[in-house]
Every structure is written in structure tokens, then in C-alpha cells.
Short mmCIF file of N, CA, C and O in Angstrom, two decimals:
data_model
loop_
_atom_site.label_atom_id
_atom_site.label_comp_id
_atom_site.label_asym_id
_atom_site.label_seq_id
_atom_site.Cartn_x
_atom_site.Cartn_y
_atom_site.Cartn_z
N MET A 814 21.25 -53.86 -3.61
CA MET A 814 21.86 -54.93 -2.88
C MET A 814 23.81 -54.62 -2.88
O MET A 814 24.05 -54.78 -3.76
N LYS A 815 24.07 -55.44 -1.86
CA LYS A 815 25.90 -55.44 -1.79
C LYS A 815 25.85 -57.00 -1.84
O LYS A 815 25.13 -57.87 -1.79
N ILE A 816 27.02 -56.88 -3.16
CA ILE A 816 27.53 -58.52 -3.32
C ILE A 816 28.81 -58.58 -3.94
O ILE A 816 29.48 -57.04 -3.79
N LEU A 817 29.88 -59.48 -3.86
CA LEU A 817 30.96 -59.58 -3.77
C LEU A 817 31.47 -59.45 -5.29
O LEU A 817 30.63 -60.33 -5.96
N GLU A 818 32.32 -58.53 -5.96
CA GLU A 818 33.11 -58.91 -6.66
C GLU A 818 34.29 -58.97 -6.70
O GLU A 818 35.49 -58.95 -6.12
N ILE A 819 34.37 -60.67 -7.15
CA ILE A 819 36.01 -61.54 -7.12
C ILE A 819 36.30 -61.81 -8.56
O ILE A 819 35.72 -62.45 -9.35
N ASP A 820 37.79 -60.72 -8.88
CA ASP A 820 38.42 -61.22 -9.99
C ASP A 820 37.39 -60.96 -11.36
O ASP A 820 37.32 -61.91 -12.04
N TYR A 821 36.92 -60.15 -11.35
CA TYR A 821 35.85 -59.41 -12.42
C TYR A 821 34.60 -60.01 -12.55
O TYR A 821 33.96 -60.39 -13.57
N ASP A 822 34.25 -61.41 -11.41
CA ASP A 822 33.05 -61.85 -11.38
C ASP A 822 32.05 -61.65 -10.17
O ASP A 822 32.69 -60.81 -9.00
N TYR A 823 30.78 -61.82 -10.50
CA TYR A 823 29.86 -61.43 -9.28
C TYR A 823 29.42 -62.08 -8.19
O TYR A 823 28.89 -63.39 -9.09
N TYR A 824 29.24 -62.15 -6.79
CA TYR A 824 28.82 -63.31 -6.33
C TYR A 824 27.84 -62.87 -5.49
O TYR A 824 28.47 -61.93 -4.87
N TYR A 825 27.04 -63.77 -4.61
CA TYR A 825 25.96 -63.19 -3.31
C TYR A 825 27.50 -63.90 -2.26
O TYR A 825 27.94 -64.43 -2.32
N TYR A 826 27.19 -62.80 -0.98
CA TYR A 826 28.22 -63.40 -0.02
C TYR A 826 27.80 -64.46 0.23
O TYR A 826 26.10 -65.04 0.66
N PRO A 827 28.58 -64.92 0.99
CA PRO A 827 28.42 -66.34 1.61
C PRO A 827 26.90 -66.48 2.66
O PRO A 827 27.03 -65.26 3.25
N GLN A 828 26.29 -67.55 3.37
CA GLN A 828 25.09 -67.48 4.74
C GLN A 828 25.97 -66.62 5.41
O GLN A 828 27.23 -67.34 5.83
N ASN A 829 25.74 -65.97 6.45
CA ASN A 829 26.13 -65.39 7.69
C ASN A 829 26.71 -64.33 7.47
O ASN A 829 27.44 -63.49 8.31
N ILE A 830 27.16 -63.91 5.95
CA ILE A 830 27.94 -62.76 5.51
C ILE A 830 27.64 -61.59 5.17
O ILE A 830 27.09 -61.62 3.71
N SER A 831 27.45 -60.65 5.08
CA SER A 831 26.93 -59.49 4.58
C SER A 831 27.89 -58.06 4.34
O SER A 831 27.49 -57.05 3.90
N CYS A 832 28.91 -58.27 4.60
CA CYS A 832 29.93 -57.06 4.10
C CYS A 832 31.17 -57.50 3.86
O CYS A 832 31.77 -58.89 4.04
N ILE A 833 31.51 -56.73 3.07
CA ILE A 833 32.99 -57.22 2.59
C ILE A 833 34.27 -57.86 4.10
O ILE A 833 35.39 -58.17 3.63
N ASP A 834 34.28 -56.54 5.01
CA ASP A 834 34.82 -56.63 6.08
C ASP A 834 35.25 -57.78 6.64
O ASP A 834 35.81 -59.00 7.04
N ASP A 835 33.69 -58.77 6.53
CA ASP A 835 33.00 -60.13 7.30
C ASP A 835 33.84 -61.15 6.40
O ASP A 835 34.89 -62.63 6.45
N PHE A 836 33.85 -60.81 5.18
CA PHE A 836 34.43 -62.01 4.42
C PHE A 836 35.57 -61.82 4.14
O PHE A 836 36.27 -62.49 3.93
N ILE A 837 36.45 -60.69 4.16
CA ILE A 837 38.06 -61.03 4.29
C ILE A 837 38.65 -61.62 5.24
O ILE A 837 39.22 -62.64 5.14
N LYS A 838 38.06 -61.16 6.29
CA LYS A 838 38.24 -62.08 7.69
C LYS A 838 37.98 -63.41 7.71
O LYS A 838 38.60 -64.09 7.55
N TYR A 839 36.89 -64.07 6.84
CA TYR A 839 36.43 -65.29 6.66
C TYR A 839 37.15 -65.87 5.98
O TYR A 839 38.22 -66.84 6.14
N ALA A 840 37.85 -64.80 4.80
CA ALA A 840 39.17 -65.74 3.51
C ALA A 840 40.19 -66.05 4.18
O ALA A 840 41.01 -66.63 4.11
N ASN A 841 40.33 -65.00 5.15
CA ASN A 841 41.82 -65.16 5.77
C ASN A 841 41.91 -66.08 7.05
O ASN A 841 42.92 -67.06 6.77
N GLU A 842 40.83 -66.21 7.33
CA GLU A 842 40.60 -67.66 8.33
C GLU A 842 40.49 -68.98 7.78
O GLU A 842 40.98 -70.06 8.14
N ASN A 843 40.12 -69.09 6.49
CA ASN A 843 40.17 -70.04 5.66
C ASN A 843 41.12 -70.14 4.76
O ASN A 843 41.04 -70.96 3.27
N TYR A 844 42.33 -69.48 4.37
CA TYR A 844 43.03 -69.05 3.06
C TYR A 844 43.31 -70.68 2.68
O TYR A 844 43.32 -70.29 1.49
N ASN A 845 43.45 -71.31 2.62
CA ASN A 845 43.88 -72.64 2.24
C ASN A 845 43.05 -73.83 1.68
O ASN A 845 42.90 -75.14 1.60
N SER A 846 41.24 -73.15 1.72
CA SER A 846 40.37 -73.78 1.08
C SER A 846 39.54 -73.38 -0.10
O SER A 846 40.02 -71.94 -0.04
N PHE A 847 38.55 -74.18 -0.33
CA PHE A 847 37.51 -73.79 -1.72
C PHE A 847 36.71 -73.53 -0.74
O PHE A 847 36.17 -73.77 0.23
N ILE A 848 35.86 -72.06 -1.28
CA ILE A 848 34.16 -71.82 -0.41
C ILE A 848 33.78 -71.49 -1.37
O ILE A 848 33.48 -71.56 -2.63
N LYS A 849 32.06 -72.51 -1.17
CA LYS A 849 31.02 -72.77 -2.33
C LYS A 849 30.33 -71.28 -2.10
O LYS A 849 30.35 -70.82 -0.99
N LEU A 850 30.19 -70.29 -3.28
CA LEU A 850 30.06 -69.13 -3.69
C LEU A 850 28.71 -69.29 -4.59
O LEU A 850 28.76 -70.06 -5.55
N THR A 851 27.89 -68.44 -4.69
CA THR A 851 26.95 -68.55 -5.96
C THR A 851 27.06 -67.22 -6.72
O THR A 851 27.14 -66.05 -6.32
N ARG A 852 27.60 -67.60 -8.02
CA ARG A 852 27.90 -66.41 -9.19
C ARG A 852 26.70 -66.02 -9.52
O ARG A 852 25.70 -66.80 -10.25
N PHE A 853 26.84 -64.64 -9.85
CA PHE A 853 25.63 -64.42 -11.26
C PHE A 853 26.70 -64.94 -12.70
O PHE A 853 27.07 -64.48 -12.68
N GLU A 854 25.07 -64.97 -13.40
CA GLU A 854 25.80 -65.67 -14.55
C GLU A 854 25.58 -64.28 -15.26
O GLU A 854 24.51 -63.27 -15.32
N THR A 855 26.39 -63.43 -16.60
CA THR A 855 26.35 -62.13 -17.37
C THR A 855 26.35 -61.92 -18.80
O THR A 855 26.03 -60.92 -19.09
N GLU A 856 25.93 -63.24 -18.49
CA GLU A 856 25.64 -63.41 -20.58
C GLU A 856 24.27 -62.44 -20.91
O GLU A 856 24.07 -62.15 -21.89
N ASN A 857 23.21 -62.53 -20.44
CA ASN A 857 22.05 -61.87 -20.39
C ASN A 857 22.07 -60.50 -19.62
O ASN A 857 20.44 -60.08 -19.93
N CYS A 858 22.55 -60.07 -19.28
CA CYS A 858 22.90 -58.55 -18.03
C CYS A 858 23.75 -58.13 -18.77
O CYS A 858 24.97 -58.26 -18.73
N ALA A 859 23.59 -56.62 -18.19
CA ALA A 859 24.66 -55.68 -18.07
C ALA A 859 24.63 -54.87 -16.44
O ALA A 859 23.67 -54.58 -15.49
N PHE A 860 26.01 -55.14 -15.64
CA PHE A 860 26.00 -54.18 -14.80
C PHE A 860 25.75 -52.99 -14.49
O PHE A 860 26.12 -52.16 -15.37
N PRO A 861 25.11 -52.63 -13.48
CA PRO A 861 24.91 -53.20 -12.62
C PRO A 861 23.37 -53.62 -12.14
O PRO A 861 23.41 -53.75 -10.90
N TYR A 862 22.82 -54.49 -12.96
CA TYR A 862 22.27 -55.26 -13.15
C TYR A 862 21.91 -56.53 -13.64
O TYR A 862 22.62 -57.33 -14.14
N PHE A 863 21.22 -57.27 -12.37
CA PHE A 863 21.90 -58.98 -12.42
C PHE A 863 20.36 -59.83 -12.58
O PHE A 863 19.61 -58.91 -12.13
N ILE A 864 20.30 -60.61 -13.01
CA ILE A 864 18.83 -61.62 -13.20
C ILE A 864 18.59 -62.57 -12.26
O ILE A 864 20.05 -63.62 -12.10
N GLY A 865 18.04 -62.74 -11.25
CA GLY A 865 18.22 -63.56 -9.99
C GLY A 865 18.22 -64.53 -9.99
O GLY A 865 18.91 -65.95 -9.48
N GLU A 866 17.42 -65.46 -11.12
CA GLU A 866 17.42 -66.88 -11.72
C GLU A 866 18.83 -67.33 -12.42
O GLU A 866 19.02 -68.27 -12.51
N GLU A 867 19.70 -66.21 -12.93
CA GLU A 867 20.22 -66.96 -13.48
C GLU A 867 21.91 -66.40 -12.49
O GLU A 867 22.76 -65.95 -12.81
N THR A 868 22.33 -67.73 -11.82
CA THR A 868 23.23 -68.03 -11.51
C THR A 868 23.64 -69.15 -11.07
O THR A 868 23.14 -70.26 -11.47
N LYS A 869 25.13 -69.42 -10.94
CA LYS A 869 25.83 -70.81 -10.80
C LYS A 869 26.15 -70.81 -9.47
O LYS A 869 27.16 -70.26 -9.27
N GLU A 870 25.99 -72.28 -9.03
CA GLU A 870 26.88 -72.74 -7.77
C GLU A 870 28.31 -72.89 -7.74
O GLU A 870 28.53 -73.72 -9.10
N VAL A 871 29.39 -72.23 -6.90
CA VAL A 871 30.66 -72.98 -7.98
C VAL A 871 31.71 -72.84 -6.53
O VAL A 871 31.15 -71.96 -4.99
N TYR A 872 32.79 -73.38 -6.69
CA TYR A 872 33.83 -73.41 -5.78
C TYR A 872 34.78 -72.28 -5.84
O TYR A 872 35.45 -72.29 -7.27
N VAL A 873 35.06 -71.36 -5.46
CA VAL A 873 36.23 -70.44 -5.24
C VAL A 873 37.46 -70.88 -4.29
O VAL A 873 37.46 -71.00 -3.40
N ASN A 874 38.61 -70.93 -5.17
CA ASN A 874 39.78 -71.11 -4.20
C ASN A 874 40.23 -70.04 -3.62
O ASN A 874 40.76 -68.79 -4.25
N ILE A 875 39.83 -69.77 -2.16
CA ILE A 875 40.29 -68.25 -1.72
C ILE A 875 41.70 -68.36 -1.64
O ILE A 875 42.13 -67.04 -1.89
N ALA A 876 43.04 -69.03 -1.70
CA ALA A 876 44.30 -68.60 -2.31
C ALA A 876 44.64 -68.18 -3.60
O ALA A 876 45.93 -67.47 -3.10
N THR A 877 43.71 -68.27 -4.73
CA THR A 877 44.02 -67.86 -5.87
C THR A 877 43.02 -66.62 -5.75
O THR A 877 43.21 -65.78 -7.56
N MET A 878 42.56 -65.72 -5.01
CA MET A 878 41.97 -64.54 -5.58
C MET A 878 43.15 -63.47 -5.83
O MET A 878 43.66 -63.09 -4.52
N ASP A 879 42.64 -62.32 -6.79
CA ASP A 879 43.46 -61.24 -6.65
C ASP A 879 42.84 -60.39 -6.20
O ASP A 879 43.29 -59.23 -5.74
N LYS A 880 41.37 -59.79 -6.69
CA LYS A 880 40.72 -59.00 -6.67
C LYS A 880 38.86 -58.91 -6.18
O LYS A 880 38.78 -59.56 -6.29
N ILE A 881 39.34 -58.25 -4.72
CA ILE A 881 37.81 -58.55 -3.87
C ILE A 881 37.42 -56.92 -3.68
O ILE A 881 37.99 -56.52 -3.28
N ALA A 882 36.18 -56.52 -3.94
CA ALA A 882 35.37 -55.53 -3.86
C ALA A 882 34.01 -56.27 -3.33
O ALA A 882 33.09 -56.87 -3.73
N GLU A 883 33.03 -54.29 -2.69
CA GLU A 883 31.83 -54.70 -2.87
C GLU A 883 31.62 -54.18 -3.86
O GLU A 883 31.95 -52.80 -4.37
N ALA A 884 30.03 -54.64 -4.45
CA ALA A 884 29.19 -53.62 -5.45
C ALA A 884 28.18 -53.61 -5.14
O ALA A 884 27.51 -54.61 -4.58
N GLU A 885 27.68 -52.49 -5.41
CA GLU A 885 26.16 -52.32 -5.24
C GLU A 885 25.22 -52.53 -6.28
O GLU A 885 25.59 -51.85 -7.53
N VAL A 886 24.55 -53.15 -5.97
CA VAL A 886 23.82 -53.98 -7.52
C VAL A 886 22.23 -53.93 -7.31
O VAL A 886 21.80 -53.82 -6.17
N THR A 887 21.61 -53.96 -8.88
CA THR A 887 19.66 -54.16 -8.27
C THR A 887 19.55 -55.81 -9.14
O THR A 887 20.02 -56.09 -10.22
N VAL A 888 19.27 -56.33 -8.66
CA VAL A 888 18.78 -58.12 -8.77
C VAL A 888 17.49 -58.07 -8.97
O VAL A 888 16.58 -58.09 -8.21
N LEU A 889 16.96 -58.60 -10.22
CA LEU A 889 15.59 -58.57 -10.51
C LEU A 889 15.13 -59.66 -11.03
O LEU A 889 16.04 -60.48 -11.38
N CYS A 890 14.15 -60.32 -11.04
CA CYS A 890 13.98 -61.57 -11.96
C CYS A 890 13.71 -61.04 -13.15
O CYS A 890 13.75 -60.37 -13.51
N ARG A 891 13.81 -62.16 -13.97
CA ARG A 891 13.66 -62.49 -15.73
C ARG A 891 12.60 -61.77 -16.42
O ARG A 891 13.03 -60.98 -16.97
N LEU A 892 11.25 -61.73 -15.77
CA LEU A 892 10.09 -61.12 -16.47
C LEU A 892 10.22 -59.58 -16.39
O LEU A 892 10.59 -58.56 -17.42
N ASP A 893 10.89 -59.12 -15.30
CA ASP A 893 10.80 -57.59 -14.54
C ASP A 893 12.20 -56.84 -15.42
O ASP A 893 12.10 -55.75 -16.39
N TYR A 894 13.21 -57.79 -15.70
CA TYR A 894 14.28 -57.53 -15.83
C TYR A 894 14.40 -56.82 -17.85
O TYR A 894 14.72 -55.90 -18.49
N ASP A 895 13.48 -58.12 -18.01
CA ASP A 895 13.11 -57.93 -19.73
C ASP A 895 12.18 -57.25 -20.10
O ASP A 895 12.30 -56.13 -20.95
N ILE A 896 11.13 -56.66 -19.33
CA ILE A 896 9.92 -55.80 -18.89
C ILE A 896 11.38 -54.21 -19.00
O ILE A 896 10.75 -53.97 -20.37
N ARG A 897 11.63 -54.37 -18.33
CA ARG A 897 13.10 -52.70 -18.20
C ARG A 897 13.84 -52.83 -19.62
O ARG A 897 13.86 -51.72 -20.02
N LEU A 898 14.29 -54.10 -20.02
CA LEU A 898 15.44 -53.57 -20.81
C LEU A 898 14.41 -53.81 -22.07
O LEU A 898 15.39 -52.40 -23.05
N ASP A 899 13.64 -54.06 -22.58
CA ASP A 899 12.17 -53.43 -23.62
C ASP A 899 12.39 -52.37 -23.62
O ASP A 899 12.09 -51.32 -25.08
N GLN A 900 11.85 -51.12 -22.71
CA GLN A 900 11.66 -49.99 -22.33
C GLN A 900 12.90 -49.19 -22.60
O GLN A 900 12.92 -48.11 -23.99
N VAL A 901 14.39 -49.40 -22.45
CA VAL A 901 15.20 -49.03 -22.59
C VAL A 901 15.71 -49.48 -24.14
O VAL A 901 15.76 -47.86 -24.69
N VAL A 902 15.83 -50.09 -24.70
CA VAL A 902 15.37 -50.51 -26.43
C VAL A 902 15.40 -49.89 -26.62
O VAL A 902 15.36 -49.10 -28.29
N LYS A 903 13.52 -49.51 -26.78
CA LYS A 903 12.76 -49.16 -27.59
C LYS A 903 13.37 -47.47 -27.75
O LYS A 903 12.76 -46.28 -28.26
N LYS A 904 13.63 -46.71 -26.32
CA LYS A 904 14.04 -45.52 -26.09
C LYS A 904 15.43 -45.13 -26.89
O LYS A 904 15.57 -44.09 -27.00
N LYS A 905 15.89 -45.87 -26.37
CA LYS A 905 17.52 -45.45 -26.44
C LYS A 905 18.07 -46.33 -27.71
O LYS A 905 19.44 -45.62 -28.94
N CYS A 906 17.89 -47.54 -28.52
CA CYS A 906 18.22 -48.33 -29.19
C CYS A 906 18.08 -47.71 -30.96
O CYS A 906 18.70 -48.01 -31.62
N VAL A 907 16.60 -47.07 -31.02
CA VAL A 907 16.23 -47.45 -32.55
C VAL A 907 16.64 -46.37 -33.44
O VAL A 907 17.07 -46.13 -34.47
N ASP A 908 17.84 -45.25 -32.63
CA ASP A 908 18.79 -44.58 -33.72
C ASP A 908 20.21 -44.73 -33.56
O ASP A 908 20.74 -44.21 -34.11
N CYS A 909 20.59 -45.79 -33.18
CA CYS A 909 22.09 -46.51 -33.19
C CYS A 909 22.30 -47.09 -34.56
O CYS A 909 21.59 -47.79 -35.21
N ILE A 910 23.15 -46.96 -35.27
CA ILE A 910 23.30 -47.51 -36.13
C ILE A 910 23.65 -49.10 -36.22
O ILE A 910 23.77 -49.69 -37.61
N HIS A 911 23.62 -49.71 -35.13
CA HIS A 911 23.54 -51.22 -35.02
C HIS A 911 21.96 -51.83 -35.02
O HIS A 911 22.62 -53.18 -34.26
N TYR A 912 21.25 -50.85 -35.05
CA TYR A 912 20.17 -51.43 -34.39
C TYR A 912 19.41 -51.76 -35.43
O TYR A 912 19.36 -51.47 -36.27
N GLU A 913 19.24 -53.89 -35.42
CA GLU A 913 18.10 -53.46 -36.15
C GLU A 913 16.58 -54.30 -35.73
O GLU A 913 17.01 -54.87 -34.65
N GLU A 914 15.42 -54.31 -36.94
CA GLU A 914 14.35 -54.91 -36.31
C GLU A 914 14.41 -56.47 -36.38
O GLU A 914 14.86 -56.53 -37.24
N ASP A 915 14.39 -57.25 -35.28
CA ASP A 915 13.80 -58.51 -35.61
C ASP A 915 12.65 -58.90 -35.74
O ASP A 915 11.41 -58.05 -35.37
N SER A 916 12.37 -59.55 -36.76
CA SER A 916 11.56 -60.60 -37.39
C SER A 916 10.56 -60.65 -36.41
O SER A 916 9.02 -60.88 -37.43
N GLU A 917 11.03 -61.58 -35.71
CA GLU A 917 9.93 -61.91 -34.96
C GLU A 917 9.17 -60.90 -33.66
O GLU A 917 8.47 -61.32 -32.72
N GLY A 918 9.96 -59.71 -33.42
CA GLY A 918 9.88 -58.87 -32.90
C GLY A 918 10.70 -58.76 -31.30
O GLY A 918 10.02 -57.92 -30.13
N ASP A 919 11.50 -59.66 -31.32
CA ASP A 919 11.79 -59.72 -29.60
C ASP A 919 13.56 -59.13 -30.07
O ASP A 919 14.39 -59.74 -30.40
N ASN A 920 13.22 -58.13 -29.71
CA ASN A 920 14.71 -56.44 -30.07
C ASN A 920 15.41 -57.10 -28.51
O ASN A 920 16.32 -55.86 -28.75
N LEU A 921 15.43 -58.01 -27.86
CA LEU A 921 16.30 -57.65 -26.88
C LEU A 921 17.42 -58.61 -26.93
O LEU A 921 18.71 -58.33 -26.18
N LYS A 922 17.26 -59.57 -27.90
CA LYS A 922 18.34 -60.35 -28.23
C LYS A 922 19.72 -59.84 -29.04
O LYS A 922 19.23 -58.57 -29.58
N GLY A 923 20.67 -59.74 -28.74
CA GLY A 923 21.86 -58.53 -29.02
C GLY A 923 22.25 -57.61 -27.75
O GLY A 923 22.93 -56.80 -28.07
N HIS A 924 21.56 -57.38 -26.99
CA HIS A 924 21.40 -56.19 -26.17
C HIS A 924 21.62 -56.52 -24.89
O HIS A 924 21.89 -55.69 -24.09
N ARG A 925 21.16 -57.82 -24.63
CA ARG A 925 21.03 -58.45 -23.09
C ARG A 925 22.42 -57.79 -22.62
O ARG A 925 22.74 -57.14 -21.13
N GLU A 926 23.91 -57.99 -23.01
CA GLU A 926 24.88 -57.68 -22.47
C GLU A 926 25.77 -56.48 -22.74
O GLU A 926 26.82 -55.80 -22.26
N LYS A 927 24.84 -55.92 -23.59
CA LYS A 927 25.54 -54.69 -23.70
C LYS A 927 24.55 -53.06 -23.44
O LYS A 927 25.59 -52.17 -23.64
N ILE A 928 23.73 -53.25 -22.96
CA ILE A 928 22.75 -51.89 -22.60
C ILE A 928 22.46 -52.37 -20.82
O ILE A 928 21.97 -53.64 -20.63
N SER A 929 23.06 -51.87 -20.49
CA SER A 929 22.96 -51.24 -18.83
C SER A 929 21.10 -50.58 -18.65
O SER A 929 20.70 -50.08 -19.84
N LEU A 930 20.35 -51.16 -17.95
CA LEU A 930 18.81 -50.77 -17.42
C LEU A 930 18.95 -49.22 -17.65
O LEU A 930 17.65 -48.84 -17.27
N ASP A 931 19.73 -48.90 -16.77
CA ASP A 931 19.64 -46.88 -17.37
C ASP A 931 20.33 -46.80 -18.56
O ASP A 931 20.55 -45.19 -18.24
N GLY A 932 20.40 -47.61 -19.71
CA GLY A 932 20.56 -46.83 -20.90
C GLY A 932 22.12 -46.62 -21.62
O GLY A 932 22.09 -46.08 -22.79
N GLU A 933 23.11 -46.97 -20.47
CA GLU A 933 24.04 -47.13 -20.75
C GLU A 933 24.45 -47.83 -21.82
O GLU A 933 24.66 -49.38 -21.02
N CYS A 934 25.39 -47.70 -22.67
CA CYS A 934 25.69 -48.58 -23.97
C CYS A 934 27.33 -48.40 -24.39
O CYS A 934 27.08 -47.45 -25.01
N TYR A 935 27.74 -49.51 -24.32
CA TYR A 935 29.07 -49.19 -24.74
C TYR A 935 29.28 -49.34 -26.06
O TYR A 935 30.07 -49.07 -26.95
N GLY A 936 28.00 -49.86 -26.82
CA GLY A 936 28.46 -50.06 -28.45
C GLY A 936 27.66 -49.04 -29.16
O GLY A 936 27.68 -48.79 -30.46
N TYR A 937 26.80 -47.93 -28.79
CA TYR A 937 25.50 -47.06 -28.99
C TYR A 937 26.55 -46.23 -30.01
O TYR A 937 27.76 -45.64 -29.66
N GLU A 938 26.23 -46.14 -31.33
CA GLU A 938 27.22 -45.07 -32.07
C GLU A 938 25.40 -44.70 -32.83
O GLU A 938 25.19 -45.40 -33.49
N LYS A 939 24.93 -43.17 -32.81
CA LYS A 939 23.98 -42.28 -33.39
C LYS A 939 23.96 -42.63 -34.71
O LYS A 939 25.44 -42.41 -35.38
N LYS A 940 22.78 -43.04 -35.45
CA LYS A 940 22.98 -42.97 -37.30
C LYS A 940 23.16 -42.10 -37.58
O LYS A 940 23.13 -40.46 -37.09
#
């Protein structure tokens, strides 16, 4: 799915807009206004994967935008994201020096924003 990246935050396209060219045209026509967008929350996931239920309605000041880009991402429901993240953690993280077994069996805590569902982790260091 294609979404907007505006100043390092990620958003669904506004209604009736589906590409960056149309969004830029819309932004130029409404330069002195705020627009309502749905922002993806990123505390519990890692790019390019997002949790569909974790969004927030915000108003963005078009005149203050610095960087606009289009990103290709995958949006999953929380359950599907957790199942896939659990599989990645079991495969990738167990030989990392930062990995600690959670006494409650929930080894997803602390991994959500660090490791993507394709196994890329910025904190990984082999034991």
C-alpha cells in the first residue's frame, strides 16, 4: 500500500487522493490551511510495517511541511502483526546479546520498534 511520508511521520492519503502528485497539487491549492490526516503511530511497529488499529487523526499545517515522499508499506491488524513479530523474534533474536527471556512468555516487548517483520534490527549484536 502506498502512503505519505511527511517530515518523518507516516499518513494515509486523504480521501479521494491516491498518489503523491495529486497530494502535492492539493497541498499547493490549500497552502495556507491545515488538513486532517490519519497518522500511523510507530511506537509498536517498525517501518515498513504498520498496525492498522494504531492511528491517530491529526491536523497538519501544509505551509510548514518540509519533506513529502511516498512510501510503500504493509498495514496489518494487531493480531497478524504480533504473530509475525513473534516468529521473527524466535528466529532472529535468540542469539542477540540484548535478548532476554521474558518471565511471562511475552518476548515481543522491547522488540516492536526495533525489528521489522523481515528481520532487520538496528540493535542486533550476535552473542
